[in-house]
GROMACS .gro file of C-alpha atoms in nm:
model
  211
    1UNK     CA    1   2.554  -0.286   1.426
    2UNK     CA    2   2.751  -0.204   1.737
    3UNK     CA    3   3.119  -0.241   1.814
    4UNK     CA    4   3.267  -0.164   2.157
    5UNK     CA    5   2.963   0.043   2.245
    6UNK     CA    6   2.975   0.253   1.926
    7UNK     CA    7   2.693   0.254   1.672
    8UNK     CA    8   2.841   0.153   1.335
    9UNK     CA    9   2.521   0.134   1.132
   10UNK     CA   10   2.144   0.129   1.168
   11UNK     CA   11   1.901   0.069   0.884
   12UNK     CA   12   1.539   0.181   0.915
   13UNK     CA   13   1.256   0.132   0.669
   14UNK     CA   14   0.885   0.200   0.711
   15UNK     CA   15   0.757   0.170   0.355
   16UNK     CA   16   0.461  -0.056   0.431
   17UNK     CA   17   0.637  -0.368   0.305
   18UNK     CA   18   0.642  -0.658   0.548
   19UNK     CA   19   0.946  -0.772   0.745
   20UNK     CA   20   0.943  -1.094   0.546
   21UNK     CA   21   1.028  -0.895   0.230
   22UNK     CA   22   1.275  -0.644   0.370
   23UNK     CA   23   1.442  -0.762   0.690
   24UNK     CA   24   1.701  -1.010   0.565
   25UNK     CA   25   1.797  -0.800   0.263
   26UNK     CA   26   1.847  -0.495   0.485
   27UNK     CA   27   2.063  -0.698   0.724
   28UNK     CA   28   2.270  -0.827   0.433
   29UNK     CA   29   2.313  -0.477   0.284
   30UNK     CA   30   2.415  -0.333   0.622
   31UNK     CA   31   2.682  -0.598   0.675
   32UNK     CA   32   2.813  -0.546   0.322
   33UNK     CA   33   2.831  -0.168   0.357
   34UNK     CA   34   3.038  -0.211   0.675
   35UNK     CA   35   3.270  -0.469   0.513
   36UNK     CA   36   3.151  -0.737   0.756
   37UNK     CA   37   3.015  -1.089   0.721
   38UNK     CA   38   2.775  -1.287   0.944
   39UNK     CA   39   3.080  -1.462   1.090
   40UNK     CA   40   3.198  -1.126   1.231
   41UNK     CA   41   2.888  -1.093   1.451
   42UNK     CA   42   2.926  -1.185   1.819
   43UNK     CA   43   2.568  -1.157   1.944
   44UNK     CA   44   2.215  -1.082   1.825
   45UNK     CA   45   1.939  -0.863   1.972
   46UNK     CA   46   1.569  -0.854   1.884
   47UNK     CA   47   1.270  -0.652   2.002
   48UNK     CA   48   1.054  -0.896   2.197
   49UNK     CA   49   0.748  -0.671   2.183
   50UNK     CA   50   0.497  -0.537   2.238
   51UNK     CA   51   0.398  -0.517   1.872
   52UNK     CA   52   0.184  -0.676   1.604
   53UNK     CA   53   0.167  -1.055   1.606
   54UNK     CA   54   0.308  -1.090   1.254
   55UNK     CA   55   0.581  -0.828   1.296
   56UNK     CA   56   0.708  -0.962   1.628
   57UNK     CA   57   0.690  -1.322   1.504
   58UNK     CA   58   0.889  -1.251   1.185
   59UNK     CA   59   1.151  -1.049   1.371
   60UNK     CA   60   1.189  -1.313   1.639
   61UNK     CA   61   1.209  -1.598   1.385
   62UNK     CA   62   1.479  -1.422   1.183
   63UNK     CA   63   1.683  -1.338   1.492
   64UNK     CA   64   1.656  -1.691   1.629
   65UNK     CA   65   1.750  -1.844   1.294
   66UNK     CA   66   2.054  -1.618   1.263
   67UNK     CA   67   2.163  -1.681   1.623
   68UNK     CA   68   2.109  -2.057   1.612
   69UNK     CA   69   2.277  -2.093   1.274
   70UNK     CA   70   2.595  -1.926   1.399
   71UNK     CA   71   2.569  -2.044   1.763
   72UNK     CA   72   2.542  -1.687   1.892
   73UNK     CA   73   2.378  -1.552   2.209
   74UNK     CA   74   2.039  -1.385   2.150
   75UNK     CA   75   1.904  -1.103   2.369
   76UNK     CA   76   1.548  -0.972   2.381
   77UNK     CA   77   1.469  -0.604   2.428
   78UNK     CA   78   1.142  -0.453   2.549
   79UNK     CA   79   1.017  -0.127   2.693
   80UNK     CA   80   1.091  -0.110   3.065
   81UNK     CA   81   0.887   0.069   3.331
   82UNK     CA   82   1.067   0.324   3.545
   83UNK     CA   83   1.184   0.685   3.544
   84UNK     CA   84   1.345   0.829   3.232
   85UNK     CA   85   1.579   1.120   3.301
   86UNK     CA   86   1.665   1.324   2.991
   87UNK     CA   87   2.010   1.482   3.028
   88UNK     CA   88   2.176   1.728   2.789
   89UNK     CA   89   2.514   1.864   2.893
   90UNK     CA   90   2.480   2.235   2.983
   91UNK     CA   91   2.843   2.261   3.111
   92UNK     CA   92   2.956   2.369   3.456
   93UNK     CA   93   2.805   2.056   3.617
   94UNK     CA   94   2.458   2.147   3.493
   95UNK     CA   95   2.223   1.972   3.251
   96UNK     CA   96   1.919   2.064   3.047
   97UNK     CA   97   1.671   1.817   3.186
   98UNK     CA   98   1.322   1.676   3.215
   99UNK     CA   99   1.203   1.362   3.396
  100UNK     CA  100   0.935   1.122   3.273
  101UNK     CA  101   0.767   0.811   3.414
  102UNK     CA  102   0.687   0.507   3.198
  103UNK     CA  103   0.430   0.270   3.346
  104UNK     CA  104   0.251  -0.001   3.146
  105UNK     CA  105   0.352   0.166   2.821
  106UNK     CA  106   0.217   0.512   2.923
  107UNK     CA  107   0.469   0.797   2.935
  108UNK     CA  108   0.397   1.078   3.185
  109UNK     CA  109   0.594   1.401   3.216
  110UNK     CA  110   0.696   1.469   3.577
  111UNK     CA  111   0.888   1.798   3.536
  112UNK     CA  112   0.906   2.095   3.303
  113UNK     CA  113   1.210   2.144   3.082
  114UNK     CA  114   1.479   2.314   3.290
  115UNK     CA  115   1.847   2.381   3.348
  116UNK     CA  116   1.948   2.216   3.674
  117UNK     CA  117   2.263   2.130   3.868
  118UNK     CA  118   2.336   1.759   3.847
  119UNK     CA  119   2.355   1.723   4.226
  120UNK     CA  120   2.009   1.881   4.257
  121UNK     CA  121   1.860   1.575   4.086
  122UNK     CA  122   1.936   1.348   4.381
  123UNK     CA  123   1.653   1.438   4.623
  124UNK     CA  124   1.400   1.449   4.340
  125UNK     CA  125   1.496   1.114   4.186
  126UNK     CA  126   1.515   0.957   4.532
  127UNK     CA  127   1.137   0.993   4.563
  128UNK     CA  128   1.070   0.753   4.276
  129UNK     CA  129   1.059   0.374   4.282
  130UNK     CA  130   1.231   0.142   4.038
  131UNK     CA  131   1.514   0.198   3.791
  132UNK     CA  132   1.615   0.540   3.659
  133UNK     CA  133   1.716   0.534   3.293
  134UNK     CA  134   1.955   0.808   3.180
  135UNK     CA  135   1.946   0.929   2.821
  136UNK     CA  136   2.078   1.221   2.619
  137UNK     CA  137   2.429   1.346   2.545
  138UNK     CA  138   2.476   1.431   2.915
  139UNK     CA  139   2.370   1.088   3.044
  140UNK     CA  140   2.726   0.960   3.089
  141UNK     CA  141   2.821   1.277   3.280
  142UNK     CA  142   2.523   1.233   3.514
  143UNK     CA  143   2.598   0.864   3.561
  144UNK     CA  144   2.960   0.938   3.655
  145UNK     CA  145   2.873   1.234   3.880
  146UNK     CA  146   2.602   1.051   4.074
  147UNK     CA  147   2.774   0.712   4.083
  148UNK     CA  148   2.798   0.723   4.463
  149UNK     CA  149   2.448   0.854   4.526
  150UNK     CA  150   2.288   0.515   4.579
  151UNK     CA  151   2.027   0.585   4.311
  152UNK     CA  152   1.935   0.290   4.083
  153UNK     CA  153   2.077   0.461   3.775
  154UNK     CA  154   2.093   0.277   3.443
  155UNK     CA  155   2.293   0.434   3.161
  156UNK     CA  156   2.118   0.347   2.837
  157UNK     CA  157   2.345   0.228   2.554
  158UNK     CA  158   2.470   0.494   2.317
  159UNK     CA  159   2.232   0.414   2.032
  160UNK     CA  160   1.933   0.462   2.264
  161UNK     CA  161   2.046   0.767   2.458
  162UNK     CA  162   2.154   1.001   2.177
  163UNK     CA  163   1.915   1.257   2.034
  164UNK     CA  164   1.771   1.155   1.697
  165UNK     CA  165   1.610   1.362   1.422
  166UNK     CA  166   1.337   1.100   1.390
  167UNK     CA  167   1.215   1.195   1.739
  168UNK     CA  168   1.143   1.551   1.623
  169UNK     CA  169   0.975   1.420   1.307
  170UNK     CA  170   0.749   1.181   1.502
  171UNK     CA  171   0.651   1.461   1.740
  172UNK     CA  172   0.566   1.686   1.444
  173UNK     CA  173   0.350   1.413   1.292
  174UNK     CA  174   0.157   1.377   1.618
  175UNK     CA  175   0.092   1.752   1.623
  176UNK     CA  176  -0.031   1.746   1.263
  177UNK     CA  177  -0.275   1.465   1.343
  178UNK     CA  178  -0.440   1.672   1.616
  179UNK     CA  179  -0.472   1.976   1.390
  180UNK     CA  180  -0.179   2.186   1.515
  181UNK     CA  181  -0.108   2.437   1.232
  182UNK     CA  182   0.266   2.447   1.300
  183UNK     CA  183   0.298   2.826   1.279
  184UNK     CA  184   0.663   2.913   1.201
  185UNK     CA  185   0.617   3.274   1.312
  186UNK     CA  186   0.488   3.167   1.652
  187UNK     CA  187   0.765   2.914   1.718
  188UNK     CA  188   1.029   3.037   1.963
  189UNK     CA  189   1.348   2.864   2.080
  190UNK     CA  190   1.354   2.714   2.428
  191UNK     CA  191   1.701   2.809   2.557
  192UNK     CA  192   1.632   2.735   2.928
  193UNK     CA  193   1.906   2.977   3.034
  194UNK     CA  194   2.071   3.294   2.903
  195UNK     CA  195   2.361   3.286   2.659
  196UNK     CA  196   2.710   3.327   2.807
  197UNK     CA  197   2.737   3.686   2.681
  198UNK     CA  198   2.407   3.776   2.846
  199UNK     CA  199   2.511   3.612   3.173
  200UNK     CA  200   2.839   3.804   3.169
  201UNK     CA  201   2.659   4.133   3.106
  202UNK     CA  202   2.412   4.057   3.388
  203UNK     CA  203   2.697   3.975   3.627
  204UNK     CA  204   2.873   4.300   3.536
  205UNK     CA  205   2.553   4.499   3.595
  206UNK     CA  206   2.503   4.332   3.932
  207UNK     CA  207   2.865   4.408   4.026
  208UNK     CA  208   2.834   4.778   3.952
  209UNK     CA  209   2.495   4.803   4.123
  210UNK     CA  210   2.648   4.656   4.440
  211UNK     CA  211   2.929   4.912   4.427
   0.00000   0.00000   0.00000
């Protein structure tokens, strides 16, 4: 449920039960918990695929029935090819960033994780073709900063661009399936740049060395 671009509620279930058993009850419970009724809804969105035949068909049928019954517009969503630019606000007009390419459902990493000035993205992103989707808590900042760059930037909606715990969980599951032991002692944080106190100390050392 969205209102004025804000995510009000999102229900997720992956218990093995089919959409036909869970979907409508979940929708009803979500509306009730938000003190809303079907008459409060202004539009409907549904994933158009790709996906299993049964799952896509049930989801589409429910969305169409809801939209037709209330005379509401219905929008389909699908994965889109293009560049995906992950942007986390690092302050001082910098972002923590990585760039990926999605083509025919295959995601390819194009850069390492890094801290980079927002303006420094322009020549790199200019080399790609097609839309550039911005996601992460720094996406809006990048979109505003590079608005006049001429790049085909697309700011993903809030519910798609914010970091989610499920992303970390899904990554962990993939690592388990390939036999990664998940060694806690070996895991180190990826800070990408020094802490402010360390940068200040380094600047002070450089100042005195120059003197």
